[in-house]
mmCIF file of C-alpha atoms in Angstrom:
data_model
loop_
_atom_site.group_PDB
_atom_site.id
_atom_site.type_symbol
_atom_site.label_atom_id
_atom_site.label_comp_id
_atom_site.label_asym_id
_atom_site.label_seq_id
_atom_site.Cartn_x
_atom_site.Cartn_y
_atom_site.Cartn_z
ATOM 1 C CA MET A 1400 54.104 25.190 -70.433
ATOM 2 C CA ILE A 1401 55.256 22.615 -73.100
ATOM 3 C CA GLU A 1402 53.422 20.364 -75.414
ATOM 4 C CA VAL A 1403 54.462 16.986 -76.562
ATOM 5 C CA VAL A 1404 52.569 15.765 -79.993
ATOM 6 C CA ALA A 1405 53.635 12.243 -81.045
ATOM 7 C CA GLU A 1406 51.823 10.811 -84.440
ATOM 8 C CA LEU A 1407 52.744 7.747 -86.131
ATOM 9 C CA SER A 1408 53.497 8.419 -89.923
ATOM 10 C CA ARG A 1409 51.304 5.010 -91.180
ATOM 11 C CA GLY A 1410 48.714 4.121 -88.736
ATOM 12 C CA PRO A 1411 49.105 1.928 -85.499
ATOM 13 C CA VAL A 1412 48.881 -1.134 -86.817
ATOM 14 C CA PHE A 1413 52.481 -2.742 -87.647
ATOM 15 C CA LEU A 1414 53.759 -6.248 -88.599
ATOM 16 C CA ALA A 1415 56.282 -7.718 -86.186
ATOM 17 C CA GLY A 1416 59.603 -7.050 -88.200
ATOM 18 C CA GLU A 1417 58.535 -3.801 -89.718
ATOM 19 C CA ALA A 1418 60.629 -0.434 -88.537
ATOM 20 C CA LEU A 1419 57.947 1.729 -86.890
ATOM 21 C CA GLU A 1420 58.267 5.561 -87.478
ATOM 22 C CA CYS A 1421 57.554 8.069 -85.337
ATOM 23 C CA VAL A 1422 57.448 12.068 -85.373
ATOM 24 C CA VAL A 1423 57.555 13.753 -82.028
ATOM 25 C CA THR A 1424 56.734 17.627 -81.562
ATOM 26 C CA VAL A 1425 57.784 19.301 -78.540
ATOM 27 C CA THR A 1426 56.046 22.656 -78.415
ATOM 28 C CA ASN A 1427 56.000 26.250 -76.393
ATOM 29 C CA PRO A 1428 52.728 27.384 -77.252
ATOM 30 C CA LEU A 1429 52.190 30.953 -77.069
ATOM 31 C CA PRO A 1430 48.818 31.661 -75.611
ATOM 32 C CA PRO A 1431 46.308 34.244 -78.081
ATOM 33 C CA THR A 1432 45.598 36.351 -75.006
ATOM 34 C CA ALA A 1433 49.019 36.729 -73.213
ATOM 35 C CA THR A 1434 50.837 39.915 -73.441
ATOM 36 C CA SER A 1435 53.991 38.144 -72.103
ATOM 37 C CA ALA A 1436 55.840 34.790 -72.417
ATOM 38 C CA SER A 1437 59.150 33.021 -71.175
ATOM 39 C CA SER A 1438 61.095 30.283 -72.833
ATOM 40 C CA GLU A 1439 60.547 26.816 -71.622
ATOM 41 C CA ALA A 1440 63.620 24.290 -70.801
ATOM 42 C CA LEU A 1441 63.495 20.495 -71.153
ATOM 43 C CA ALA A 1442 66.081 18.457 -69.713
ATOM 44 C CA TRP A 1443 66.011 15.269 -71.710
ATOM 45 C CA ALA A 1444 63.382 13.019 -73.865
ATOM 46 C CA SER A 1445 63.698 9.549 -74.681
ATOM 47 C CA ALA A 1446 61.419 6.886 -76.265
ATOM 48 C CA GLN A 1447 60.986 3.047 -76.306
ATOM 49 C CA ILE A 1448 58.448 0.045 -77.328
ATOM 50 C CA HIS A 1449 57.213 -2.138 -74.753
ATOM 51 C CA CYS A 1450 54.871 -5.128 -74.213
ATOM 52 C CA GLN A 1451 52.317 -5.731 -71.011
ATOM 53 C CA PHE A 1452 51.459 -8.898 -70.125
ATOM 54 C CA HIS A 1453 48.590 -9.228 -68.166
ATOM 55 C CA ALA A 1454 46.853 -12.996 -66.713
ATOM 56 C CA SER A 1455 43.552 -13.532 -65.464
ATOM 57 C CA GLU A 1456 44.034 -14.469 -61.967
ATOM 58 C CA SER A 1457 40.840 -17.053 -61.817
ATOM 59 C CA ARG A 1458 42.233 -18.540 -64.994
ATOM 60 C CA VAL A 1459 46.065 -18.691 -64.962
ATOM 61 C CA ALA A 1460 48.312 -19.802 -62.191
ATOM 62 C CA LEU A 1461 51.741 -17.760 -62.853
ATOM 63 C CA PRO A 1462 54.796 -18.569 -60.922
ATOM 64 C CA PRO A 1463 56.056 -16.532 -58.627
ATOM 65 C CA PRO A 1464 58.398 -13.488 -59.855
ATOM 66 C CA ASP A 1465 61.694 -13.700 -59.621
ATOM 67 C CA SER A 1466 62.968 -11.880 -56.242
ATOM 68 C CA SER A 1467 66.273 -11.942 -57.025
ATOM 69 C CA GLN A 1468 66.270 -9.448 -60.320
ATOM 70 C CA PRO A 1469 64.261 -7.044 -58.716
ATOM 71 C CA ASP A 1470 63.157 -4.017 -61.097
ATOM 72 C CA VAL A 1471 65.790 -1.231 -60.987
ATOM 73 C CA GLN A 1472 64.864 2.067 -58.336
ATOM 74 C CA PRO A 1473 60.653 0.933 -59.777
ATOM 75 C CA GLU A 1474 59.816 3.868 -56.951
ATOM 76 C CA SER A 1475 61.988 6.564 -58.287
ATOM 77 C CA GLN A 1476 60.366 9.354 -60.594
ATOM 78 C CA THR A 1477 63.738 10.402 -62.423
ATOM 79 C CA VAL A 1478 64.307 7.298 -63.792
ATOM 80 C CA PHE A 1479 63.022 6.393 -67.113
ATOM 81 C CA LEU A 1480 60.629 3.262 -66.751
ATOM 82 C CA PRO A 1481 57.779 2.972 -69.726
ATOM 83 C CA HIS A 1482 56.157 0.587 -67.649
ATOM 84 C CA ARG A 1483 55.613 2.559 -64.676
ATOM 85 C CA GLY A 1484 52.001 2.049 -63.484
ATOM 86 C CA GLU A 1485 50.883 -0.423 -65.962
ATOM 87 C CA ARG A 1486 49.104 -3.824 -64.904
ATOM 88 C CA GLY A 1487 51.119 -6.922 -65.585
ATOM 89 C CA GLN A 1488 54.843 -7.875 -66.670
ATOM 90 C CA CYS A 1489 56.531 -6.259 -69.079
ATOM 91 C CA ILE A 1490 58.105 -9.312 -70.949
ATOM 92 C CA LEU A 1491 59.346 -7.655 -74.031
ATOM 93 C CA SER A 1492 60.918 -3.989 -74.670
ATOM 94 C CA THR A 1493 63.934 -2.005 -77.043
ATOM 95 C CA PRO A 1494 66.449 -0.232 -76.383
ATOM 96 C CA PRO A 1495 65.584 3.124 -75.345
ATOM 97 C CA LYS A 1496 66.655 5.700 -77.487
ATOM 98 C CA ILE A 1497 67.654 9.608 -76.779
ATOM 99 C CA LEU A 1498 65.267 11.801 -78.848
ATOM 100 C CA PHE A 1499 67.050 15.157 -77.500
ATOM 101 C CA CYS A 1500 68.919 16.731 -74.536
ATOM 102 C CA ASP A 1501 68.974 20.332 -73.076
ATOM 103 C CA LEU A 1502 66.345 21.706 -75.186
ATOM 104 C CA ARG A 1503 65.391 25.379 -74.720
ATOM 105 C CA LEU A 1504 61.710 26.676 -76.892
ATOM 106 C CA GLU A 1505 61.332 30.280 -77.083
ATOM 107 C CA PRO A 1506 57.430 31.281 -77.161
ATOM 108 C CA GLY A 1507 55.641 30.181 -80.276
ATOM 109 C CA GLU A 1508 58.991 27.863 -80.880
ATOM 110 C CA SER A 1509 58.219 24.234 -81.631
ATOM 111 C CA LYS A 1510 60.827 21.539 -82.920
ATOM 112 C CA SER A 1511 60.447 17.945 -83.990
ATOM 113 C CA TYR A 1512 61.998 14.692 -84.029
ATOM 114 C CA SER A 1513 61.996 11.604 -85.812
ATOM 115 C CA TYR A 1514 62.130 8.020 -83.933
ATOM 116 C CA SER A 1515 62.409 4.705 -85.692
ATOM 117 C CA GLU A 1516 62.425 1.545 -84.476
ATOM 118 C CA VAL A 1517 62.085 -2.098 -85.699
ATOM 119 C CA LEU A 1518 59.341 -4.451 -83.681
ATOM 120 C CA PRO A 1519 60.700 -7.205 -82.333
ATOM 121 C CA ILE A 1520 59.743 -10.216 -84.255
ATOM 122 C CA GLU A 1521 60.140 -12.802 -81.462
ATOM 123 C CA GLY A 1522 56.732 -11.495 -80.081
ATOM 124 C CA PRO A 1523 53.593 -12.316 -78.760
ATOM 125 C CA PRO A 1524 50.928 -10.288 -80.943
ATOM 126 C CA SER A 1525 48.384 -8.055 -79.893
ATOM 127 C CA PHE A 1526 45.663 -9.708 -77.854
ATOM 128 C CA ARG A 1527 42.681 -8.798 -74.926
ATOM 129 C CA GLY A 1528 41.728 -12.222 -74.441
ATOM 130 C CA GLN A 1529 39.480 -13.476 -71.249
ATOM 131 C CA SER A 1530 42.533 -15.255 -69.884
ATOM 132 C CA VAL A 1531 45.809 -13.172 -70.960
ATOM 133 C CA LYS A 1532 46.326 -9.945 -72.421
ATOM 134 C CA TYR A 1533 49.053 -8.862 -74.805
ATOM 135 C CA VAL A 1534 49.353 -4.828 -75.408
ATOM 136 C CA TYR A 1535 52.237 -3.128 -77.132
ATOM 137 C CA LYS A 1536 52.784 0.626 -76.543
ATOM 138 C CA LEU A 1537 55.325 3.434 -77.900
ATOM 139 C CA THR A 1538 56.411 5.490 -73.945
ATOM 140 C CA ILE A 1539 58.235 8.741 -74.617
ATOM 141 C CA GLY A 1540 59.612 10.193 -71.815
ATOM 142 C CA CYS A 1541 60.205 13.915 -70.892
ATOM 143 C CA GLN A 1542 61.600 15.544 -67.814
ATOM 144 C CA ARG A 1543 62.433 18.865 -67.019
ATOM 145 C CA VAL A 1544 65.207 19.751 -64.420
ATOM 146 C CA ASN A 1545 64.407 18.668 -60.626
ATOM 147 C CA SER A 1546 60.845 17.222 -61.927
ATOM 148 C CA PRO A 1547 59.604 14.006 -61.830
ATOM 149 C CA ILE A 1548 59.774 11.786 -65.707
ATOM 150 C CA THR A 1549 55.925 12.901 -67.622
ATOM 151 C CA LEU A 1550 55.404 9.875 -69.791
ATOM 152 C CA LEU A 1551 53.309 9.947 -73.289
ATOM 153 C CA ARG A 1552 52.147 6.263 -74.030
ATOM 154 C CA VAL A 1553 51.026 5.891 -78.075
ATOM 155 C CA PRO A 1554 48.913 2.407 -78.366
ATOM 156 C CA LEU A 1555 50.070 0.040 -80.941
ATOM 157 C CA ARG A 1556 48.769 -2.966 -82.804
ATOM 158 C CA VAL A 1557 50.922 -5.684 -83.833
ATOM 159 C CA LEU A 1558 50.352 -8.572 -86.516
ATOM 160 C CA VAL A 1559 52.392 -11.534 -86.143
ATOM 161 C CA LEU A 1560 53.380 -13.679 -89.173
ATOM 162 C CA THR A 1561 54.756 -16.793 -88.255
ATOM 163 C CA GLY A 1562 57.689 -18.202 -90.423
ATOM 164 C CA LEU A 1563 59.342 -14.440 -90.614
ATOM 165 C CA GLN A 1564 61.460 -15.293 -87.693
ATOM 166 C CA ASP A 1565 63.760 -17.292 -89.619
ATOM 167 C CA VAL A 1566 63.791 -15.235 -93.034
ATOM 168 C CA ARG A 1567 67.263 -13.394 -93.718
ATOM 169 C CA PHE A 1568 67.858 -9.969 -95.641
ATOM 170 C CA PRO A 1569 69.074 -11.085 -98.795
ATOM 171 C CA GLN A 1570 72.926 -9.895 -99.110
ATOM 172 C CA ASP A 1571 72.622 -9.458 -102.464
ATOM 173 C CA MET A 1572 70.526 -6.868 -102.191
ATOM 174 C CA ALA A 1573 72.362 -5.379 -99.007
ATOM 175 C CA VAL A 1574 75.555 -4.825 -101.362
ATOM 176 C CA ALA A 1575 73.628 -4.245 -104.956
ATOM 177 C CA PRO A 1576 75.313 -0.986 -106.406
ATOM 178 C CA SER A 1577 73.329 2.433 -105.638
ATOM 179 C CA SER A 1578 72.932 5.507 -107.355
ATOM 180 C CA PRO A 1579 75.343 8.167 -105.747
ATOM 181 C CA PHE A 1580 72.469 10.512 -106.953
ATOM 182 C CA LEU A 1581 69.895 8.646 -104.757
ATOM 183 C CA GLU A 1582 69.015 8.988 -101.041
ATOM 184 C CA GLU A 1583 68.413 5.443 -100.452
ATOM 185 C CA ASP A 1584 67.294 4.426 -96.505
ATOM 186 C CA GLU A 1585 68.771 0.861 -96.007
ATOM 187 C CA GLY A 1586 66.132 0.331 -93.303
ATOM 188 C CA GLY A 1587 63.309 1.345 -95.694
ATOM 189 C CA LYS A 1588 64.639 -0.796 -98.147
ATOM 190 C CA LYS A 1589 64.796 -3.923 -95.427
ATOM 191 C CA ASP A 1590 61.059 -2.722 -94.277
ATOM 192 C CA SER A 1591 59.362 -2.625 -97.616
ATOM 193 C CA TRP A 1592 61.113 -6.057 -98.413
ATOM 194 C CA LEU A 1593 60.063 -7.783 -95.218
ATOM 195 C CA ALA A 1594 55.904 -5.968 -96.398
ATOM 196 C CA GLU A 1595 56.441 -7.594 -100.055
ATOM 197 C CA LEU A 1596 57.755 -11.208 -98.478
ATOM 198 C CA ALA A 1597 54.807 -11.373 -95.869
ATOM 199 C CA GLY A 1598 52.193 -10.253 -98.590
ATOM 200 C CA GLU A 1599 53.826 -12.811 -100.917
ATOM 201 C CA ARG A 1600 53.391 -15.625 -98.047
ATOM 202 C CA LEU A 1601 50.057 -14.520 -97.106
ATOM 203 C CA MET A 1602 48.360 -14.676 -100.636
ATOM 204 C CA ALA A 1603 50.393 -17.900 -101.222
ATOM 205 C CA ALA A 1604 48.791 -19.408 -98.171
ATOM 206 C CA THR A 1605 45.214 -18.215 -98.564
ATOM 207 C CA SER A 1606 44.635 -18.166 -102.698
ATOM 208 C CA CYS A 1607 44.727 -22.282 -102.918
ATOM 209 C CA ARG A 1608 41.168 -23.420 -103.346
ATOM 210 C CA SER A 1609 39.952 -26.856 -103.147
ATOM 211 C CA LEU A 1610 36.560 -28.450 -102.736
ATOM 212 C CA HIS A 1611 36.546 -30.302 -99.153
ATOM 213 C CA LEU A 1612 33.303 -31.890 -98.836
ATOM 214 C CA TYR A 1613 32.263 -33.389 -95.349
ATOM 215 C CA ASN A 1614 29.182 -35.951 -94.520
ATOM 216 C CA ILE A 1615 27.366 -34.963 -91.551
ATOM 217 C CA SER A 1616 25.146 -37.189 -89.456
ATOM 218 C CA ASP A 1617 23.778 -38.046 -86.342
ATOM 219 C CA GLY A 1618 23.169 -41.710 -84.405
ATOM 220 C CA ARG A 1619 20.401 -42.174 -86.931
ATOM 221 C CA GLY A 1620 21.519 -41.459 -90.220
ATOM 222 C CA LYS A 1621 23.387 -38.842 -92.914
ATOM 223 C CA VAL A 1622 22.012 -35.394 -92.052
ATOM 224 C CA GLY A 1623 23.787 -33.767 -95.317
ATOM 225 C CA THR A 1624 26.723 -32.969 -96.484
ATOM 226 C CA PHE A 1625 28.882 -29.784 -96.077
ATOM 227 C CA GLY A 1626 31.437 -28.021 -98.461
ATOM 228 C CA ILE A 1627 33.763 -25.336 -97.867
ATOM 229 C CA PHE A 1628 36.584 -24.308 -100.621
ATOM 230 C CA LYS A 1629 39.317 -23.438 -98.302
ATOM 231 C CA SER A 1630 40.817 -23.890 -94.632
ATOM 232 C CA VAL A 1631 42.967 -20.837 -94.850
ATOM 233 C CA TYR A 1632 41.835 -17.323 -94.583
ATOM 234 C CA ARG A 1633 43.289 -13.775 -93.547
ATOM 235 C CA LEU A 1634 41.638 -11.136 -91.615
ATOM 236 C CA GLY A 1635 38.748 -9.204 -93.708
ATOM 237 C CA GLU A 1636 37.963 -12.094 -95.705
ATOM 238 C CA ASP A 1637 34.719 -14.055 -95.698
ATOM 239 C CA VAL A 1638 34.354 -17.689 -94.630
ATOM 240 C CA VAL A 1639 32.055 -19.275 -97.206
ATOM 241 C CA GLY A 1640 30.458 -22.750 -97.012
ATOM 242 C CA THR A 1641 27.335 -24.627 -98.578
ATOM 243 C CA LEU A 1642 25.005 -27.138 -96.839
ATOM 244 C CA ASN A 1643 23.649 -29.508 -98.701
ATOM 245 C CA LEU A 1644 20.210 -31.289 -97.101
ATOM 246 C CA GLY A 1645 18.777 -33.112 -99.868
ATOM 247 C CA GLU A 1646 21.104 -36.078 -99.847
ATOM 248 C CA GLY A 1647 20.112 -36.725 -95.910
ATOM 249 C CA THR A 1648 17.924 -39.146 -94.455
ATOM 250 C CA VAL A 1649 17.396 -37.473 -91.448
ATOM 251 C CA ALA A 1650 15.180 -34.322 -91.534
ATOM 252 C CA CYS A 1651 17.001 -30.929 -90.226
ATOM 253 C CA LEU A 1652 14.564 -28.679 -88.717
ATOM 254 C CA GLN A 1653 17.111 -25.712 -88.036
ATOM 255 C CA PHE A 1654 20.857 -25.031 -87.897
ATOM 256 C CA SER A 1655 23.340 -22.251 -87.041
ATOM 257 C CA VAL A 1656 26.836 -21.902 -87.808
ATOM 258 C CA SER A 1657 29.343 -19.678 -85.673
ATOM 259 C CA LEU A 1658 33.030 -18.515 -86.437
ATOM 260 C CA GLN A 1659 34.304 -18.206 -83.186
ATOM 261 C CA THR A 1660 38.126 -18.269 -81.305
ATOM 262 C CA GLU A 1661 39.066 -20.749 -78.799
ATOM 263 C CA GLU A 1662 41.398 -19.207 -75.985
ATOM 264 C CA ARG A 1663 43.228 -22.284 -74.079
ATOM 265 C CA VAL A 1664 45.503 -21.835 -71.133
ATOM 266 C CA GLN A 1665 48.399 -24.344 -71.531
ATOM 267 C CA PRO A 1666 48.582 -27.129 -69.019
ATOM 268 C CA GLU A 1667 51.428 -26.088 -67.366
ATOM 269 C CA TYR A 1668 49.647 -22.614 -66.721
ATOM 270 C CA GLN A 1669 46.026 -23.899 -66.087
ATOM 271 C CA ARG A 1670 44.708 -22.951 -62.439
ATOM 272 C CA ARG A 1671 42.805 -25.972 -61.221
ATOM 273 C CA ARG A 1672 38.863 -26.195 -60.753
ATOM 274 C CA GLY A 1673 39.248 -27.293 -57.264
ATOM 275 C CA ALA A 1674 41.495 -24.279 -56.312
ATOM 276 C CA GLY A 1675 38.424 -21.621 -57.511
ATOM 277 C CA GLY A 1676 40.021 -21.420 -60.807
ATOM 278 C CA ALA A 1677 37.894 -20.348 -63.805
ATOM 279 C CA PRO A 1678 37.482 -22.801 -67.356
ATOM 280 C CA ALA A 1679 41.084 -23.206 -68.920
ATOM 281 C CA VAL A 1680 39.051 -22.583 -72.396
ATOM 282 C CA SER A 1681 36.574 -19.768 -73.038
ATOM 283 C CA HIS A 1682 35.159 -18.879 -76.634
ATOM 284 C CA VAL A 1683 34.377 -15.848 -78.238
ATOM 285 C CA THR A 1684 32.024 -15.723 -81.349
ATOM 286 C CA HIS A 1685 32.473 -13.111 -84.083
ATOM 287 C CA ALA A 1686 29.658 -13.651 -86.711
ATOM 288 C CA ARG A 1687 26.509 -16.041 -86.542
ATOM 289 C CA HIS A 1688 24.083 -17.632 -89.328
ATOM 290 C CA GLN A 1689 21.095 -19.212 -88.696
ATOM 291 C CA GLU A 1690 18.390 -20.954 -90.457
ATOM 292 C CA SER A 1691 15.288 -22.830 -90.333
ATOM 293 C CA CYS A 1692 16.009 -25.476 -93.254
ATOM 294 C CA LEU A 1693 12.908 -27.827 -93.601
ATOM 295 C CA HIS A 1694 12.698 -28.897 -96.817
ATOM 296 C CA THR A 1695 15.337 -27.180 -98.041
ATOM 297 C CA THR A 1696 17.951 -28.981 -100.239
ATOM 298 C CA ARG A 1697 20.628 -26.790 -100.508
ATOM 299 C CA THR A 1698 21.826 -23.510 -98.875
ATOM 300 C CA SER A 1699 24.597 -21.371 -97.809
ATOM 301 C CA PHE A 1700 26.242 -18.840 -95.791
ATOM 302 C CA SER A 1701 28.748 -16.106 -95.546
ATOM 303 C CA LEU A 1702 30.678 -15.164 -92.265
ATOM 304 C CA PRO A 1703 33.096 -12.076 -92.634
ATOM 305 C CA ILE A 1704 36.386 -12.436 -90.241
ATOM 306 C CA PRO A 1705 36.592 -9.054 -88.553
ATOM 307 C CA LEU A 1706 39.719 -7.109 -89.677
ATOM 308 C CA SER A 1707 39.865 -5.964 -85.443
ATOM 309 C CA SER A 1708 40.314 -9.532 -84.076
ATOM 310 C CA THR A 1709 43.344 -11.324 -83.728
ATOM 311 C CA PRO A 1710 44.708 -14.213 -85.838
ATOM 312 C CA GLY A 1711 45.806 -17.724 -84.726
ATOM 313 C CA PHE A 1712 48.538 -18.084 -82.276
ATOM 314 C CA CYS A 1713 50.507 -19.838 -79.878
ATOM 315 C CA THR A 1714 52.657 -18.781 -76.645
ATOM 316 C CA ALA A 1715 53.908 -20.419 -73.740
ATOM 317 C CA VAL A 1716 50.899 -19.548 -71.889
ATOM 318 C CA VAL A 1717 48.127 -19.639 -74.219
ATOM 319 C CA SER A 1718 46.659 -20.664 -77.292
ATOM 320 C CA LEU A 1719 44.335 -19.338 -80.164
ATOM 321 C CA LYS A 1720 42.663 -21.125 -82.781
ATOM 322 C CA TRP A 1721 39.623 -20.236 -84.982
ATOM 323 C CA ARG A 1722 36.731 -22.702 -85.879
ATOM 324 C CA LEU A 1723 33.180 -23.114 -87.470
ATOM 325 C CA HIS A 1724 30.492 -24.463 -84.640
ATOM 326 C CA PHE A 1725 28.125 -25.661 -86.048
ATOM 327 C CA GLU A 1726 24.349 -26.914 -84.467
ATOM 328 C CA PHE A 1727 21.451 -29.013 -85.720
ATOM 329 C CA VAL A 1728 18.054 -29.687 -84.884
ATOM 330 C CA THR A 1729 16.976 -32.792 -86.598
ATOM 331 C CA SER A 1730 13.355 -34.511 -86.281
ATOM 332 C CA ARG A 1731 13.464 -37.904 -84.533
ATOM 333 C CA GLU A 1732 10.183 -38.858 -86.477
ATOM 334 C CA PRO A 1733 11.763 -40.720 -90.122
ATOM 335 C CA GLY A 1734 9.881 -39.734 -93.186
ATOM 336 C CA LEU A 1735 8.715 -36.152 -91.628
ATOM 337 C CA VAL A 1736 6.237 -34.876 -94.186
ATOM 338 C CA LEU A 1737 4.863 -30.761 -92.322
ATOM 339 C CA LEU A 1738 3.540 -29.968 -95.777
ATOM 340 C CA PRO A 1739 -0.552 -29.874 -96.561
ATOM 341 C CA PRO A 1740 -1.351 -32.426 -99.557
ATOM 342 C CA MET A 1741 -1.330 -31.372 -102.721
ATOM 343 C CA GLU A 1742 -4.829 -32.116 -103.960
ATOM 344 C CA GLN A 1743 -7.734 -32.157 -101.667
ATOM 345 C CA PRO A 1744 -11.483 -32.758 -102.986
ATOM 346 C CA GLU A 1745 -12.705 -29.931 -100.971
ATOM 347 C CA PRO A 1746 -11.349 -26.749 -99.108
ATOM 348 C CA ALA A 1747 -9.933 -27.995 -96.427
ATOM 349 C CA THR A 1748 -7.553 -25.522 -93.063
ATOM 350 C CA TRP A 1749 -4.214 -27.379 -92.545
ATOM 351 C CA THR A 1750 -2.058 -26.559 -89.783
ATOM 352 C CA GLY A 1751 1.626 -27.891 -88.645
ATOM 353 C CA PRO A 1752 1.975 -29.852 -86.023
ATOM 354 C CA GLU A 1753 2.210 -28.435 -82.481
ATOM 355 C CA GLN A 1754 5.008 -30.295 -81.263
ATOM 356 C CA VAL A 1755 7.838 -32.312 -83.062
ATOM 357 C CA PRO A 1756 10.084 -34.264 -81.480
ATOM 358 C CA VAL A 1757 13.411 -33.442 -82.153
ATOM 359 C CA ASP A 1758 17.286 -34.091 -81.272
ATOM 360 C CA THR A 1759 20.315 -31.263 -81.169
ATOM 361 C CA PHE A 1760 23.808 -31.935 -81.851
ATOM 362 C CA SER A 1761 26.884 -30.007 -82.518
ATOM 363 C CA TRP A 1762 30.321 -30.337 -84.824
ATOM 364 C CA ASP A 1763 33.391 -28.137 -84.760
ATOM 365 C CA LEU A 1764 35.474 -27.653 -88.059
ATOM 366 C CA PRO A 1765 39.002 -26.141 -87.716
ATOM 367 C CA ILE A 1766 39.989 -23.135 -89.796
ATOM 368 C CA LYS A 1767 43.279 -21.273 -89.895
ATOM 369 C CA VAL A 1768 43.187 -17.064 -89.764
ATOM 370 C CA LEU A 1769 46.320 -15.303 -90.956
ATOM 371 C CA PRO A 1770 46.890 -11.261 -90.443
ATOM 372 C CA THR A 1771 46.362 -9.175 -93.279
ATOM 373 C CA SER A 1772 48.085 -6.020 -94.724
ATOM 374 C CA PRO A 1773 48.690 -3.536 -91.316
ATOM 375 C CA THR A 1774 47.875 -0.968 -93.697
ATOM 376 C CA LEU A 1775 44.318 -2.534 -94.495
ATOM 377 C CA ALA A 1776 44.125 -2.965 -90.630
ATOM 378 C CA SER A 1777 44.312 0.456 -90.123
ATOM 379 C CA TYR A 1778 41.724 2.079 -92.174
ATOM 380 C CA ALA A 1779 39.228 -0.764 -91.700
ATOM 381 C CA ALA A 1780 39.809 -0.115 -87.499
ATOM 382 C CA PRO A 1781 41.091 3.119 -87.211
ATOM 383 C CA GLY A 1782 42.832 3.663 -84.143
ATOM 384 C CA PRO A 1783 44.319 7.041 -82.602
ATOM 385 C CA SER A 1784 47.656 7.710 -84.555
ATOM 386 C CA THR A 1785 48.516 10.978 -82.438
ATOM 387 C CA SER A 1786 49.353 11.238 -78.587
ATOM 388 C CA THR A 1787 49.852 14.863 -76.940
ATOM 389 C CA ILE A 1788 50.894 15.749 -73.426
ATOM 390 C CA THR A 1789 51.716 19.071 -71.479
ATOM 391 C CA ILE A 1790 54.199 18.908 -69.251
#
């Protein structure tokens, strides 16, 4: 029996373009009650990163697969196919790397191997929606002699920051003189530079504050004014807004605001409703605030953006956008007053009206949500960084 353990050194969340580092440890465990044990051998082990794409058949109409390029021996159990047995299509993969060949371990012996690979910058982000799913995994394949391949899969979460695709590593940094007494990893230097650049771009895009005011009105007049200080956010931030109802001419009885994502299938991949297809647009609510606001002149709300959610993105099949969805309940009666009289000649019991004729309307305000630091996302929403399999 051989135990294979794969451990991600920095958690399971990465930014596209960063280098993933994984330590693979192979052990021939010695049972404590065993009186004798023998050596174990593995023919080889290889590792590869891949992205699986799966689409809902009721929502997405995909073209038929290209039969002119069949998969390489898909039924063979001796060919390393990281996506074997996975749902959907493999749309992105890195070149496989061999970790070792002809490994023999004595009882109680273990050996560790390092795997490093740059996550493709042109791929989609990790996403599990109602119409499509993009799932990243690191797959490690091991094989004994004359035995089927055993696959060990480590789930990953990949964040994509638009605009890094066109960035090139500065040549002056690549050829800068270095100390001969210090060991410098060129890949690590480039990885840290990319992370620093992404952090600077995120900070520059989300730190700008400027008050934006929107007049809210229905067909009978002004309800109030909504104010927000910025429209670009990072994962983990709070969306803070203020609502001024004192300037309105229409009484607002209640309002609610929801932080939502809108997943929309691109027109060329939409399934026709007449053919039994589901709607091409779906919404998911991540946070919600509701308030009864009659006689309220000013109020505010704060909606947190979950670190586990997916920033906005767009691919050939689907797009994801963020928005604030408002719903207002207003009175049809002009000059509505539901307070008791301030002065009465004698004690009396006052009750509000049992019924008030109302109208409802909604309003959507688009916002932009960008990724955050992968380290912060790993700490706030920890996922499995270690996977184990026994051969």
